[in-house]
Amino acid sequence: MSLRTTTTRLGVLAATGALAALGLSGPAAALDDPDRKAPAADRKAPAAGHKTPAADRRTPVTDYKAPVYKGRVTAKSGLLLRDSPHRGSRVVRTEPHGKVVTIYCKTKGDRVGRTNHWYLLTDGTWAWGSANYIATIGKNPRWC
């Protein structure tokens, strides 16, 4: 999914928050039924050496952290960042030569130089930069 506009990003964020709120209120409402078993957290702890099932090891959504990828701008005159991964799309901002940028993910778009890969950058505003002018530092970014 491409998050191209601020309105789209805000809508996705609001929907995620609503789903998280429903998920947090769901278990409390389930305890209204007297025949229903208590959640795993309220039951007696398992014996030593016993491994709990995966369903009992729940991680809150807030603990998730997206991987961070870095890259360095190699375009001598600076890099034009765009609102979509296409050469004809609107220029959002520029980054100077040598600047280290944060990359969220990569996708395919218009060919620039020898590649058609574009990186979604998260520095300040979400914008797309051609991978032809960004040298990755460390691991290659994940796909969007």
XYZ file of N, CA, C and O in Angstrom:
576
model
N 0.847 -1.171 0.000
C 0.000 0.000 0.000
C 0.889 1.229 0.000
O 1.793 1.339 0.794
N 0.640 2.129 -0.872
C 1.399 3.350 -0.961
C 0.681 4.445 -0.173
O -0.483 4.727 -0.410
N 1.365 5.044 0.786
C 0.771 6.108 1.587
C 1.164 7.444 0.968
O 2.121 8.078 1.366
N 0.428 7.878 -0.050
C 0.827 9.030 -0.845
C 0.426 10.366 -0.238
O 1.116 11.338 -0.396
N -0.711 10.441 0.431
C -1.155 11.733 0.923
C -1.265 11.716 2.437
O -1.404 10.677 3.067
N -1.199 12.895 3.004
C -1.335 13.025 4.450
C -2.705 12.546 4.890
O -2.848 11.890 5.919
N -3.732 12.824 4.099
C -5.091 12.398 4.443
C -5.176 10.881 4.510
O -5.774 10.327 5.434
N -4.558 10.193 3.571
C -4.575 8.733 3.575
C -3.855 8.199 4.803
O -4.339 7.285 5.475
N -2.689 8.770 5.116
C -1.931 8.315 6.289
C -2.734 8.534 7.569
O -2.748 7.675 8.445
N -3.395 9.686 7.682
C -4.200 9.956 8.874
C -5.383 9.002 8.977
O -5.737 8.549 10.061
N -5.991 8.665 7.839
C -7.103 7.714 7.838
C -6.660 6.336 8.291
O -7.331 5.675 9.085
N -5.513 5.890 7.797
C -4.977 4.582 8.194
C -4.645 4.593 9.681
O -4.931 3.637 10.405
N -4.047 5.685 10.162
C -3.706 5.800 11.568
C -4.957 5.759 12.444
O -4.987 5.078 13.469
N -6.024 6.459 12.039
C -7.274 6.468 12.813
C -7.909 5.081 12.832
O -8.390 4.620 13.870
N -7.898 4.389 11.698
C -8.465 3.041 11.642
C -7.679 2.081 12.522
O -8.253 1.247 13.224
N -6.356 2.199 12.511
C -5.520 1.345 13.349
C -5.803 1.602 14.826
O -5.905 0.670 15.623
N -5.944 2.874 15.189
C -6.257 3.213 16.579
C -7.604 2.662 17.013
O -7.762 2.165 18.116
N -8.594 2.734 16.125
C -9.919 2.219 16.449
C -9.876 0.703 16.643
O -10.486 0.170 17.577
N -9.155 0.013 15.773
C -9.029 -1.441 15.918
C -8.295 -1.811 17.200
O -8.657 -2.770 17.882
N -7.261 -1.052 17.541
C -6.526 -1.326 18.777
C -7.425 -1.108 19.990
O -7.392 -1.885 20.946
N -8.242 -0.050 19.960
C -9.152 0.213 21.077
C -10.181 -0.898 21.222
O -10.512 -1.317 22.331
N -10.684 -1.407 20.104
C -11.634 -2.516 20.160
C -10.974 -3.769 20.714
O -11.575 -4.514 21.482
N -9.722 -3.996 20.327
C -9.001 -5.169 20.813
C -8.759 -5.104 22.309
O -8.793 -6.119 23.004
N -8.529 -3.910 22.848
C -8.293 -3.770 24.275
C -9.576 -3.909 25.082
O -9.559 -4.375 26.209
N -10.713 -3.513 24.527
C -11.966 -3.604 25.274
C -12.623 -4.972 25.109
O -13.494 -5.327 25.890
N -12.214 -5.741 24.125
C -12.823 -7.044 23.859
C -12.704 -8.036 25.002
O -13.687 -8.615 25.450
N -11.506 -8.297 25.574
C -11.384 -9.279 26.644
C -12.179 -8.904 27.887
O -12.731 -9.762 28.563
N -12.277 -7.619 28.212
C -13.033 -7.214 29.388
C -14.519 -7.521 29.202
O -15.197 -7.959 30.123
N -15.043 -7.304 28.022
C -16.444 -7.583 27.751
C -16.712 -9.082 27.776
O -17.799 -9.528 28.132
N -15.729 -9.882 27.418
C -15.912 -11.330 27.381
C -16.088 -11.918 28.775
O -16.658 -12.989 28.942
N -15.623 -11.234 29.822
C -15.729 -11.754 31.191
C -17.131 -11.602 31.764
O -17.400 -12.072 32.861
N -18.040 -10.942 31.044
C -19.409 -10.807 31.515
C -20.124 -12.150 31.533
O -21.098 -12.326 32.248
N -19.682 -13.118 30.743
C -20.286 -14.440 30.670
C -19.699 -15.296 31.799
O -18.518 -15.616 31.798
N -20.500 -15.721 32.809
C -19.960 -16.465 33.940
C -19.443 -17.850 33.561
O -18.616 -18.413 34.265
N -19.902 -18.432 32.445
C -19.452 -19.767 32.050
C -18.130 -19.728 31.279
O -17.543 -20.769 31.025
N -17.690 -18.552 30.926
C -16.470 -18.413 30.135
C -15.253 -18.488 31.054
O -15.250 -17.949 32.151
N -14.176 -19.142 30.571
C -12.946 -19.255 31.349
C -12.250 -17.901 31.403
O -12.344 -17.100 30.488
N -11.519 -17.673 32.462
C -10.754 -16.436 32.613
C -9.606 -16.424 31.606
O -9.128 -17.481 31.197
N -9.149 -15.247 31.217
C -8.011 -15.174 30.303
C -6.779 -15.842 30.908
O -6.674 -16.016 32.120
N -5.830 -16.202 30.052
C -4.636 -16.923 30.490
C -3.871 -16.167 31.559
O -3.283 -16.771 32.450
N -3.887 -14.828 31.514
C -3.153 -14.043 32.495
C -3.735 -14.206 33.894
O -3.027 -14.045 34.894
N -5.045 -14.513 34.015
C -5.692 -14.647 35.312
C -5.646 -16.078 35.850
O -6.021 -16.315 36.987
N -5.227 -17.035 35.040
C -5.163 -18.422 35.484
C -3.902 -18.678 36.275
O -2.957 -17.899 36.258
N -3.847 -19.829 36.932
C -2.693 -20.229 37.714
C -1.489 -20.364 36.783
O -1.592 -20.856 35.676
N -0.317 -19.962 37.269
C 0.898 -20.032 36.464
C 1.259 -21.486 36.177
O 1.044 -22.368 37.015
N 1.812 -21.770 34.991
C 2.188 -23.143 34.662
C 3.354 -23.618 35.522
O 4.102 -22.819 36.078
N 3.499 -24.939 35.626
C 4.581 -25.530 36.404
C 5.920 -25.153 35.792
O 6.012 -24.829 34.614
N 6.972 -25.217 36.614
C 8.312 -24.882 36.131
C 8.693 -25.787 34.966
O 8.428 -26.982 34.991
N 9.318 -25.210 33.967
C 9.740 -25.981 32.804
C 8.668 -26.138 31.748
O 8.925 -26.618 30.665
N 7.435 -25.754 32.054
C 6.343 -25.860 31.096
C 6.360 -24.636 30.193
O 6.411 -23.513 30.654
N 6.312 -24.869 28.897
C 6.293 -23.762 27.939
C 4.852 -23.364 27.671
O 4.016 -24.215 27.410
N 4.587 -22.064 27.723
C 3.231 -21.592 27.464
C 2.973 -21.605 25.965
O 3.880 -21.362 25.170
N 1.736 -21.896 25.552
C 1.419 -21.878 24.122
C 1.593 -20.477 23.545
O 1.520 -19.484 24.257
N 1.796 -20.420 22.237
C 2.009 -19.139 21.555
C 0.833 -18.198 21.749
O 0.992 -16.990 21.808
N -0.384 -18.735 21.861
C -1.572 -17.895 22.025
C -1.541 -17.138 23.345
O -2.139 -16.078 23.474
N -0.846 -17.662 24.358
C -0.778 -16.992 25.652
C 0.320 -15.939 25.712
O 0.365 -15.145 26.627
N 1.238 -15.946 24.768
C 2.324 -14.961 24.741
C 1.922 -13.837 23.799
O 2.322 -13.804 22.646
N 1.170 -12.916 24.290
C 0.679 -11.824 23.457
C 1.571 -10.607 23.615
O 1.931 -10.230 24.718
N 1.897 -9.989 22.511
C 2.703 -8.778 22.508
C 1.810 -7.621 22.105
O 1.151 -7.692 21.079
N 1.782 -6.559 22.905
C 0.951 -5.413 22.525
C 1.416 -4.833 21.199
O 2.593 -4.871 20.855
N 0.473 -4.264 20.454
C 0.758 -3.682 19.153
C 1.748 -2.523 19.298
O 2.553 -2.278 18.423
N 1.740 -1.849 20.427
C 2.616 -0.696 20.623
C 4.082 -1.092 20.706
O 4.948 -0.251 20.581
N 4.396 -2.378 20.920
C 5.784 -2.818 20.995
C 6.413 -2.989 19.621
O 7.610 -3.174 19.513
N 5.614 -2.955 18.541
C 6.141 -3.182 17.200
C 6.950 -1.981 16.733
O 6.521 -0.851 16.845
N 8.130 -2.255 16.231
C 8.952 -1.195 15.658
C 9.360 -1.614 14.262
O 9.948 -2.672 14.074
N 9.026 -0.783 13.283
C 9.394 -1.079 11.895
C 10.912 -1.006 11.771
O 11.555 -0.186 12.415
N 11.491 -1.880 10.966
C 12.940 -1.818 10.784
C 13.351 -0.490 10.164
O 12.608 0.093 9.385
N 14.520 -0.014 10.537
C 15.024 1.251 10.028
C 16.175 0.955 9.076
O 17.089 0.216 9.410
N 16.099 1.528 7.899
C 17.152 1.375 6.907
C 17.729 2.750 6.623
O 17.018 3.757 6.695
N 18.997 2.799 6.321
C 19.668 4.067 6.054
C 20.266 4.055 4.650
O 20.569 3.000 4.100
N 20.433 5.236 4.100
C 21.067 5.392 2.800
C 21.720 6.757 2.707
O 21.396 7.667 3.468
N 22.664 6.894 1.766
C 23.358 8.166 1.565
C 23.073 8.658 0.150
O 23.182 7.906 -0.812
N 22.716 9.931 0.036
C 22.411 10.544 -1.261
C 23.710 10.669 -2.063
O 24.698 11.226 -1.570
N 23.694 10.128 -3.297
C 24.891 10.154 -4.149
C 24.766 11.114 -5.323
O 25.737 11.307 -6.044
N 23.607 11.718 -5.523
C 23.416 12.665 -6.632
C 24.247 13.917 -6.361
O 24.090 14.562 -5.320
N 25.135 14.261 -7.284
C 26.065 15.388 -7.086
C 25.344 16.723 -6.878
O 25.758 17.537 -6.075
N 24.255 16.927 -7.592
C 23.543 18.204 -7.475
C 22.385 18.131 -6.485
O 21.585 19.048 -6.398
N 22.282 17.054 -5.732
C 21.184 16.873 -4.782
C 20.108 15.987 -5.386
O 20.048 15.803 -6.602
N 19.283 15.430 -4.542
C 18.261 14.476 -4.975
C 16.870 15.088 -4.870
O 16.496 15.612 -3.818
N 16.102 15.014 -5.965
C 14.717 15.474 -5.952
C 13.857 14.352 -5.372
O 13.894 13.220 -5.853
N 13.082 14.659 -4.350
C 12.174 13.687 -3.738
C 10.758 13.993 -4.199
O 10.332 15.150 -4.216
N 10.033 12.951 -4.548
C 8.728 13.115 -5.198
C 7.601 12.498 -4.380
O 7.846 11.715 -3.471
N 6.348 12.839 -4.741
C 5.193 12.334 -4.002
C 4.739 10.953 -4.464
O 3.861 10.361 -3.855
N 5.325 10.409 -5.525
C 5.074 9.036 -5.958
C 6.318 8.552 -6.707
O 7.132 9.366 -7.134
N 6.489 7.243 -6.868
C 7.717 6.720 -7.487
C 7.731 6.822 -9.017
O 7.923 5.824 -9.719
N 7.509 8.030 -9.510
C 7.479 8.268 -10.952
C 8.228 9.560 -11.256
O 8.104 10.537 -10.510
N 8.954 9.588 -12.361
C 9.760 10.752 -12.719
C 8.933 11.999 -12.964
O 9.409 13.119 -12.763
N 7.678 11.853 -13.383
C 6.841 13.010 -13.674
C 6.021 13.497 -12.501
O 5.263 14.454 -12.623
N 6.150 12.865 -11.337
C 5.331 13.269 -10.190
C 5.888 14.546 -9.552
O 7.015 14.968 -9.821
N 5.075 15.142 -8.707
C 5.397 16.426 -8.088
C 6.610 16.315 -7.164
O 6.724 15.383 -6.371
N 7.514 17.278 -7.239
C 8.684 17.325 -6.357
C 8.242 17.869 -5.003
O 7.655 18.945 -4.919
N 8.517 17.105 -3.949
C 8.123 17.493 -2.591
C 9.226 18.306 -1.924
O 8.979 19.328 -1.303
N 10.465 17.837 -2.067
C 11.611 18.530 -1.486
C 12.887 17.962 -2.103
O 12.837 17.065 -2.929
N 14.036 18.484 -1.684
C 15.319 17.975 -2.166
C 16.201 17.624 -0.975
O 16.004 18.143 0.130
N 17.157 16.745 -1.219
C 18.155 16.391 -0.208
C 19.534 16.632 -0.820
O 19.767 16.294 -1.980
N 20.465 17.198 -0.056
C 21.789 17.500 -0.601
C 22.669 16.252 -0.753
O 22.425 15.226 -0.112
N 23.699 16.369 -1.577
C 24.671 15.292 -1.784
C 25.323 14.918 -0.445
O 25.705 15.780 0.333
N 25.416 13.615 -0.168
C 26.070 13.129 1.043
C 25.175 13.002 2.255
O 25.591 12.460 3.280
N 23.950 13.499 2.194
C 23.026 13.431 3.337
C 22.618 11.987 3.606
O 22.313 11.229 2.698
N 22.631 11.583 4.879
C 22.155 10.255 5.265
C 20.653 10.356 5.500
O 20.194 11.214 6.258
N 19.891 9.497 4.820
C 18.430 9.532 4.896
C 17.907 8.230 5.485
O 18.576 7.198 5.447
N 16.698 8.281 6.038
C 16.037 7.110 6.604
C 15.076 6.547 5.568
O 14.219 7.264 5.059
N 15.213 5.251 5.294
C 14.396 4.587 4.277
C 13.385 3.685 4.966
O 13.751 2.884 5.832
N 12.116 3.805 4.590
C 11.060 2.966 5.155
C 10.922 1.653 4.377
O 10.860 0.584 4.958
N 10.858 1.739 3.048
C 10.703 0.543 2.216
C 11.047 0.890 0.766
O 11.339 2.041 0.459
N 11.014 -0.119 -0.112
C 11.290 0.117 -1.528
C 10.167 -0.456 -2.381
O 9.435 -1.351 -1.954
N 10.044 0.078 -3.599
C 9.050 -0.410 -4.549
C 9.586 -0.201 -5.965
O 10.641 0.398 -6.144
N 8.848 -0.685 -6.940
C 9.223 -0.481 -8.337
C 8.439 0.694 -8.905
O 7.277 0.889 -8.574
N 9.087 1.466 -9.751
C 8.460 2.620 -10.389
C 9.131 2.879 -11.721
O 9.634 1.952 -12.369
N 9.187 4.147 -12.119
C 9.842 4.515 -13.372
C 11.337 4.226 -13.309
O 11.961 4.359 -12.257
N 11.893 3.841 -14.450
C 13.334 3.566 -14.527
C 14.106 4.878 -14.509
O 13.816 5.802 -15.258
N 15.124 4.931 -13.644
C 16.044 6.061 -13.574
C 17.445 5.458 -13.613
O 17.807 4.684 -12.729
N 18.201 5.789 -14.631
C 19.530 5.187 -14.773
C 19.408 3.695 -15.043
O 18.728 3.261 -15.964
N 20.033 2.889 -14.178
C 20.033 1.435 -14.375
C 19.019 0.703 -13.508
O 19.019 -0.525 -13.475
N 18.186 1.401 -12.773
C 17.250 0.716 -11.880
C 15.851 1.336 -11.948
O 15.701 2.508 -12.280
N 14.855 0.513 -11.597
C 13.486 1.027 -11.487
C 13.016 0.979 -10.033
O 11.834 1.091 -9.758
N 13.938 0.813 -9.090
C 13.587 0.790 -7.671
C 13.565 2.214 -7.108
O 14.402 3.045 -7.462
N 12.603 2.432 -6.218
C 12.461 3.711 -5.537
C 12.350 3.439 -4.040
O 11.775 2.436 -3.629
N 12.899 4.347 -3.218
C 12.843 4.227 -1.767
C 11.873 5.264 -1.203
O 11.877 6.421 -1.627
N 11.062 4.826 -0.237
C 10.179 5.748 0.484
C 10.948 6.263 1.691
O 11.317 5.492 2.577
N 11.221 7.562 1.703
C 12.012 8.177 2.768
C 11.091 8.793 3.816
O 10.028 9.317 3.494
N 11.529 8.728 5.065
C 10.677 9.189 6.161
C 11.235 10.417 6.866
O 10.771 10.765 7.935
N 12.222 11.071 6.304
C 12.811 12.256 6.937
C 11.917 13.474 6.718
O 11.837 13.989 5.621
N 11.263 13.934 7.740
C 10.405 15.116 7.625
C 9.061 14.795 7.010
O 8.066 14.720 7.697
N 9.020 14.595 5.717
C 7.794 14.211 5.033
C 8.053 12.908 4.299
O 9.190 12.588 3.966
N 7.009 12.154 4.045
C 7.151 10.910 3.293
C 7.315 11.278 1.835
O 6.470 11.945 1.255
N 8.423 10.857 1.244
C 8.697 11.193 -0.150
C 9.493 10.065 -0.793
O 10.187 9.310 -0.109
N 9.382 9.959 -2.101
C 10.054 8.902 -2.861
C 11.312 9.441 -3.517
O 11.308 10.510 -4.114
N 12.408 8.661 -3.421
C 13.657 8.995 -4.081
C 14.128 7.796 -4.881
O 13.986 6.655 -4.449
N 14.695 8.042 -6.059
C 15.183 6.959 -6.900
C 16.363 6.259 -6.236
O 17.295 6.902 -5.740
N 16.328 4.923 -6.229
C 17.418 4.135 -5.650
C 18.705 4.315 -6.447
O 19.788 4.009 -5.939
N 18.619 4.837 -7.661
C 19.804 5.085 -8.470
C 20.709 6.123 -7.816
O 21.914 6.118 -8.027
N 20.136 7.010 -6.995
C 20.889 8.085 -6.366
C 20.976 7.952 -4.849
O 21.319 8.915 -4.168
N 20.660 6.774 -4.313
C 20.773 6.536 -2.872
C 21.542 5.237 -2.662
O 21.109 4.172 -3.095
N 22.689 5.320 -2.003
C 23.489 4.134 -1.686
C 23.076 3.651 -0.303
O 23.151 4.405 0.673
N 22.610 2.408 -0.221
C 22.155 1.893 1.075
C 23.341 1.677 2.006
O 24.445 1.344 1.583
N 23.078 1.867 3.293
C 24.057 1.629 4.342
C 23.540 0.444 5.142
O 22.475 0.523 5.759
N 24.242 -0.654 5.127
C 23.773 -1.850 5.832
C 22.840 -2.681 4.951
O 23.041 -2.805 3.748
N 21.775 -3.197 5.581
C 20.851 -4.088 4.875
C 20.032 -3.330 3.843
O 19.735 -2.156 4.012
N 19.644 -4.058 2.779
C 18.746 -3.480 1.785
C 17.353 -3.341 2.371
O 16.904 -4.211 3.126
N 16.627 -2.273 2.031
C 15.282 -2.059 2.571
C 14.311 -3.148 2.150
O 14.463 -3.779 1.107
N 13.284 -3.341 2.975
C 12.230 -4.318 2.662
C 11.342 -3.754 1.567
O 11.365 -2.566 1.273
N 10.517 -4.619 0.973
C 9.553 -4.191 -0.044
C 8.334 -3.580 0.631
O 7.931 -4.002 1.705
N 7.744 -2.589 0.003
C 6.532 -1.945 0.522
C 5.339 -2.874 0.361
O 5.270 -3.666 -0.529
